[in-house]
Short mmCIF file of C-alpha atoms in Angstrom, two decimals:
data_model
loop_
_atom_site.label_atom_id
_atom_site.label_comp_id
_atom_site.label_asym_id
_atom_site.label_seq_id
_atom_site.Cartn_x
_atom_site.Cartn_y
_atom_site.Cartn_z
CA UNK M 5 64.43 -93.61 -141.74
CA UNK M 6 63.44 -96.89 -143.32
CA UNK M 7 62.96 -97.10 -147.10
CA UNK M 8 60.99 -99.86 -148.78
CA UNK M 9 62.26 -100.33 -152.33
CA UNK M 10 59.66 -101.99 -154.51
CA UNK M 11 61.57 -103.98 -157.10
CA UNK M 12 64.95 -105.66 -156.70
CA UNK M 13 66.20 -105.49 -160.28
CA UNK M 14 69.00 -103.33 -161.62
CA UNK M 15 67.16 -100.05 -161.09
CA UNK M 16 66.19 -101.16 -157.57
CA UNK M 17 69.85 -101.61 -156.70
CA UNK M 18 70.67 -98.21 -158.20
CA UNK M 19 67.98 -96.68 -155.97
CA UNK M 20 69.40 -98.55 -152.97
CA UNK M 21 72.85 -97.07 -153.64
CA UNK M 22 71.45 -93.52 -153.63
CA UNK M 23 69.28 -94.21 -150.57
CA UNK M 24 72.17 -95.60 -148.51
CA UNK M 25 74.20 -92.48 -149.31
CA UNK M 26 71.27 -90.43 -148.02
CA UNK M 27 71.18 -92.39 -144.74
CA UNK M 28 68.24 -94.72 -145.31
CA UNK M 29 67.95 -98.30 -144.06
CA UNK M 30 66.62 -100.24 -147.06
CA UNK M 31 64.39 -103.27 -147.49
CA UNK M 32 63.57 -104.76 -150.90
CA UNK M 33 60.13 -106.12 -151.75
CA UNK M 34 59.84 -108.10 -154.97
CA UNK M 35 57.84 -111.11 -156.08
CA UNK M 36 61.13 -112.88 -156.80
CA UNK M 37 61.90 -112.72 -153.04
CA UNK M 38 59.92 -115.49 -151.37
CA UNK M 39 59.98 -113.90 -147.90
CA UNK M 40 59.43 -110.33 -149.15
CA UNK M 41 56.79 -110.28 -151.94
CA UNK M 42 55.37 -107.00 -153.25
CA UNK M 43 52.01 -107.77 -151.65
CA UNK M 44 53.59 -107.46 -148.18
CA UNK M 45 54.03 -103.68 -148.63
CA UNK M 46 50.92 -103.02 -146.51
CA UNK M 47 52.77 -104.42 -143.49
CA UNK M 48 55.30 -101.59 -143.69
CA UNK M 49 53.00 -98.56 -143.97
CA UNK M 50 53.74 -96.38 -140.94
CA UNK M 51 55.02 -92.91 -140.12
CA UNK M 52 58.68 -94.00 -139.99
CA UNK M 53 58.77 -95.68 -143.39
CA UNK M 54 59.01 -94.27 -146.89
CA UNK M 55 58.48 -96.13 -150.16
CA UNK M 56 59.96 -95.85 -153.63
CA UNK M 57 58.76 -97.92 -156.59
CA UNK M 58 61.94 -98.89 -158.45
CA UNK M 59 60.64 -100.43 -161.65
CA UNK M 60 62.07 -99.55 -165.04
CA UNK M 61 58.63 -99.97 -166.62
CA UNK M 62 57.12 -96.47 -166.49
CA UNK M 63 53.46 -97.46 -166.32
CA UNK M 64 54.06 -100.14 -163.66
CA UNK M 65 56.13 -97.70 -161.57
CA UNK M 66 53.40 -95.07 -161.80
CA UNK M 67 50.73 -97.67 -160.93
CA UNK M 68 52.61 -98.34 -157.68
CA UNK M 69 53.06 -94.63 -156.96
CA UNK M 70 49.29 -94.20 -157.24
CA UNK M 71 48.59 -97.28 -155.10
CA UNK M 72 50.88 -95.99 -152.34
CA UNK M 73 49.35 -92.50 -152.48
CA UNK M 74 45.88 -94.03 -152.16
CA UNK M 75 46.95 -95.69 -148.89
CA UNK M 76 48.58 -92.47 -147.64
CA UNK M 77 51.95 -94.23 -147.54
CA UNK M 78 54.92 -91.85 -147.53
CA UNK M 79 56.62 -91.69 -150.93
CA UNK M 80 60.31 -90.84 -150.92
CA UNK M 81 61.95 -88.34 -153.22
CA UNK M 82 65.63 -89.22 -153.58
CA UNK M 83 68.28 -86.80 -154.84
CA UNK M 84 71.86 -88.06 -155.14
CA UNK M 85 74.36 -85.77 -153.35
CA UNK M 86 76.18 -84.97 -156.61
CA UNK M 87 73.03 -83.88 -158.45
CA UNK M 88 72.04 -80.22 -158.69
CA UNK M 89 68.40 -79.34 -158.12
CA UNK M 90 67.54 -75.65 -158.18
CA UNK M 91 65.68 -74.44 -155.11
CA UNK M 92 63.20 -73.01 -157.63
CA UNK M 93 62.49 -76.42 -159.16
CA UNK M 94 59.62 -78.64 -158.03
CA UNK M 95 60.03 -82.37 -157.44
CA UNK M 96 56.97 -84.53 -156.82
CA UNK M 97 57.04 -87.62 -154.57
CA UNK M 98 58.33 -90.90 -155.91
CA UNK M 99 61.02 -89.25 -158.02
CA UNK M 100 64.69 -90.24 -158.10
CA UNK M 101 67.45 -87.88 -159.27
CA UNK M 102 70.63 -89.85 -160.03
CA UNK M 103 74.29 -88.72 -159.84
CA UNK M 104 75.47 -85.67 -161.77
CA UNK M 105 71.96 -84.79 -163.01
CA UNK M 106 70.91 -81.14 -163.26
CA UNK M 107 67.35 -79.93 -162.66
CA UNK M 108 67.45 -76.22 -163.36
CA UNK M 109 65.30 -73.31 -162.21
CA UNK M 110 61.57 -73.42 -162.84
CA UNK M 111 61.54 -77.12 -163.76
CA UNK M 112 58.60 -79.24 -162.63
CA UNK M 113 59.20 -82.96 -162.23
CA UNK M 114 55.92 -84.77 -161.67
CA UNK M 115 55.49 -87.90 -159.55
CA UNK M 116 57.30 -91.17 -160.19
CA UNK M 117 60.00 -89.85 -162.53
CA UNK M 118 63.59 -90.97 -163.01
CA UNK M 119 66.16 -88.33 -163.87
CA UNK M 120 69.05 -90.51 -164.94
CA UNK M 121 72.82 -90.19 -164.60
CA UNK M 122 74.10 -86.91 -165.97
CA UNK M 123 70.77 -85.78 -167.43
CA UNK M 124 70.26 -82.03 -167.77
CA UNK M 125 66.80 -80.47 -167.64
CA UNK M 126 66.97 -76.76 -168.37
CA UNK M 127 64.72 -73.97 -167.12
CA UNK M 128 60.97 -74.10 -167.36
CA UNK M 129 60.54 -77.70 -168.50
CA UNK M 130 57.78 -79.99 -167.25
CA UNK M 131 58.61 -83.67 -166.92
CA UNK M 132 55.32 -85.54 -166.88
CA UNK M 133 54.54 -88.22 -164.32
CA UNK M 134 56.27 -91.54 -164.72
CA UNK M 135 58.80 -90.32 -167.31
CA UNK M 136 62.49 -91.23 -167.56
CA UNK M 137 64.96 -88.57 -168.69
CA UNK M 138 68.26 -89.88 -170.04
CA UNK M 139 71.53 -88.06 -170.54
CA UNK M 140 72.60 -87.72 -174.16
CA UNK M 141 74.39 -90.85 -175.26
CA UNK M 142 77.36 -90.31 -177.55
CA UNK M 143 78.39 -93.11 -179.94
CA UNK M 144 81.58 -94.91 -179.10
CA UNK M 145 83.98 -95.54 -182.00
#
């Protein structure tokens, strides 16, 4: 399956790493790439291609999720192989679950979210669309 990653910054490359481990062939679109600007995304909309907006800016990422949904483009949901997602959790399209994250039973993750490295979301929580959940950061002495 082909994956179009919208955004080629740091988070875009993190998404690429997860996607490759899941067996995707990846193409970046970004306005910094002369031959592959974001506006060319319409050329890739087909039944064999999925998209993932990979922007760190929550509102911009969600704007792209909505734009892709409007065109009936297929949004990917990526879950790193080392993450745990309960079969009783719900993940909406356009979400990325990074390594060692835990999404426990009864959790709802709405569209366009990032569940970051090592984050833990316990039972019954709702993560609203476009949110980023971080693991607890401990100070280093």
